[in-house]
Tab-separated table of C-alpha atoms in Angstrom:
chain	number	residue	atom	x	y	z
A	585	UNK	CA	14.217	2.667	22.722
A	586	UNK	CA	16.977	5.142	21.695
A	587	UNK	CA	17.504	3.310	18.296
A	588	UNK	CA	13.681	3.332	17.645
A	589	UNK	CA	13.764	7.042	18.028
A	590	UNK	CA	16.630	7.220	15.529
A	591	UNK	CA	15.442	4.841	12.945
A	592	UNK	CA	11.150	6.377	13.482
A	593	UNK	CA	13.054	10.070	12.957
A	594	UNK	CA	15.095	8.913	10.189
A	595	UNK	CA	12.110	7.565	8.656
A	596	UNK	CA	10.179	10.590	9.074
A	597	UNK	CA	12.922	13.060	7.277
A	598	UNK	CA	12.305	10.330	4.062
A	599	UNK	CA	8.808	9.963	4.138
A	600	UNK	CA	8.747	13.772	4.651
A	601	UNK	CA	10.341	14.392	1.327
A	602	UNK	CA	8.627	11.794	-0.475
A	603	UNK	CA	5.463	13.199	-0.140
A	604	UNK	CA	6.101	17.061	-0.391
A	605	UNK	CA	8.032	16.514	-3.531
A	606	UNK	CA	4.380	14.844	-4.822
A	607	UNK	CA	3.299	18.373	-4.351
A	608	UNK	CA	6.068	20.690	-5.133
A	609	UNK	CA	9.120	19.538	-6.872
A	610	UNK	CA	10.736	22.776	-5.922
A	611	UNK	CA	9.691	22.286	-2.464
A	612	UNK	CA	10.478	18.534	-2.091
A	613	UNK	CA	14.052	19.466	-4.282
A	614	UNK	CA	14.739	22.242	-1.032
A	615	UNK	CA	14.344	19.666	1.505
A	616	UNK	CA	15.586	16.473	-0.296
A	617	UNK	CA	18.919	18.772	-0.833
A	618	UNK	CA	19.232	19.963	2.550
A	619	UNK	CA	22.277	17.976	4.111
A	620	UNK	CA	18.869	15.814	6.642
A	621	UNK	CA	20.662	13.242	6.783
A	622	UNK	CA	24.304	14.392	7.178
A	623	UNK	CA	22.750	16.508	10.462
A	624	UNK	CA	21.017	13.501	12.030
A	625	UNK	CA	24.014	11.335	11.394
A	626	UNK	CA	26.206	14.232	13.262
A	627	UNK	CA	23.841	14.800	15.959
A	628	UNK	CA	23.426	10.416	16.454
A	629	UNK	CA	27.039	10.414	16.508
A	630	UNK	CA	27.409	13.218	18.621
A	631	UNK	CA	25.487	11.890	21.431
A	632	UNK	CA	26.395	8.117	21.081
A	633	UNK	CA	29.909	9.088	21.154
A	634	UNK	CA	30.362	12.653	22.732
A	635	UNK	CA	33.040	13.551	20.558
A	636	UNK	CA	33.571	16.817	18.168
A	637	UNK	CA	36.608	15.081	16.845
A	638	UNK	CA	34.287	12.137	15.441
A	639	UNK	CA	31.785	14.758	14.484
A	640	UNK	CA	34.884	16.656	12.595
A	641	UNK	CA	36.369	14.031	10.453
A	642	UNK	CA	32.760	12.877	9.935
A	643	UNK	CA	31.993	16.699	8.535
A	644	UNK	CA	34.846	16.531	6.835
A	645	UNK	CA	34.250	13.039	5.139
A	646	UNK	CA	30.958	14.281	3.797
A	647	UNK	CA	32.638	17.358	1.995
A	648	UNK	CA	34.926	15.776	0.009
A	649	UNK	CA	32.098	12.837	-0.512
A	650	UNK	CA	29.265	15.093	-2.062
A	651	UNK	CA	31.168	16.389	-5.089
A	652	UNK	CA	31.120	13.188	-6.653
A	653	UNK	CA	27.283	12.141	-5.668
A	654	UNK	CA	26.505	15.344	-7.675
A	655	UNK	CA	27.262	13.253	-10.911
A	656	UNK	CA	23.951	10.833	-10.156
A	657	UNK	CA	21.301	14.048	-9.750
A	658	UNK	CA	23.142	15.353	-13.192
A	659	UNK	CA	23.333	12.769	-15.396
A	660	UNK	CA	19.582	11.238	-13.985
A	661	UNK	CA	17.279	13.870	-15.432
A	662	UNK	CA	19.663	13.901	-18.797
A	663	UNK	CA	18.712	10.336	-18.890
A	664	UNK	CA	14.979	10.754	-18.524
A	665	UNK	CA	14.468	13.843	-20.615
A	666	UNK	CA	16.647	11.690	-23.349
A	667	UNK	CA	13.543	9.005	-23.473
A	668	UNK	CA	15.492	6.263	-21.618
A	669	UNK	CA	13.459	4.921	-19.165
A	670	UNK	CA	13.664	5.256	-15.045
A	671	UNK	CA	14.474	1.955	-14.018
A	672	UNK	CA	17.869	2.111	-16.265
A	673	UNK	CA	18.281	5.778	-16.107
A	674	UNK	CA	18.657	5.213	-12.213
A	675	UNK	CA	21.129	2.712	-12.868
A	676	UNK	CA	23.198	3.893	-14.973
A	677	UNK	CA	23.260	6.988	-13.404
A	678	UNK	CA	24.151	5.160	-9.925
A	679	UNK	CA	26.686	2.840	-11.653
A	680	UNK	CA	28.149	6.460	-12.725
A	681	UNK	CA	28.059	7.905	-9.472
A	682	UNK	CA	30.214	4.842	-7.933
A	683	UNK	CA	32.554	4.987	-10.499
A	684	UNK	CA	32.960	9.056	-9.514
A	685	UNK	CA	32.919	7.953	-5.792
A	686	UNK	CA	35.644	5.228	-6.265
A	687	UNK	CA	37.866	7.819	-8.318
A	688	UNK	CA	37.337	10.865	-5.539
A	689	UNK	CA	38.954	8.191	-2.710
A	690	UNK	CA	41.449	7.696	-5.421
A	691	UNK	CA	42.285	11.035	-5.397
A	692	UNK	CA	41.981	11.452	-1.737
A	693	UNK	CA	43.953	8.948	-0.815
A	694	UNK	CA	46.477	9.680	-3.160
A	695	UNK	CA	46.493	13.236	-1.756
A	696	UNK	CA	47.042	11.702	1.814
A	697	UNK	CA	43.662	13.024	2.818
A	698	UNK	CA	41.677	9.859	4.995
């Protein structure tokens, strides 16, 4: 029962954004860039583990991991505004955003931070 709650909230948050952003870009753009997910994931973790070390390096995790997801909501409306279309402007922007993810653990790791 506890995992349907998580997965029927989760869905919620989603569906949430999904359809206020058909409204209000602005609006949906607020919410959708609220860190939702990073908080459920922290609170989930939080309870199935009870520990504020987990929750930490978790916190911590998602800092250093944002800066390069920034690269996908960039380059994507470059992409679209430039007349190439959404199925390979969403790739290509994706396939962008790896290659920034890959290089930031790079970094990371070879600045010793895990």
């Amino acid at each position: 029962m506890y995992y349907l709650l998580k997965i029927a909230l989760t869905a919620v948050v989603v569906v949430a954004v999904s359809e206020i952003s058909k409204r209000s870009s602005l609006l949906g753009g607020a919410l959708a860039s609220l860190p939702l997910v990073s908080f459920l994931a922290m609170i989930w973790l939080y309870l199935d583990t009870g520990s504020s070390d987990k929750v930490a390096e978790l916190s911590r995790s998602i800092f250093w991991l944002v800066l390069p997801s920034l690269s996908f909501f960039l380059l994507l409306p470059i992409l679209l505004k430039k007349g190439v279309g959404f199925s390979a402007s969403f790739g290509i922007s994706t396939v962008v955003m790896v290659c920034f993810y890959l290089g930031m653990m790079f970094c990371l790791k070879k600045f010793g931070i895990q």
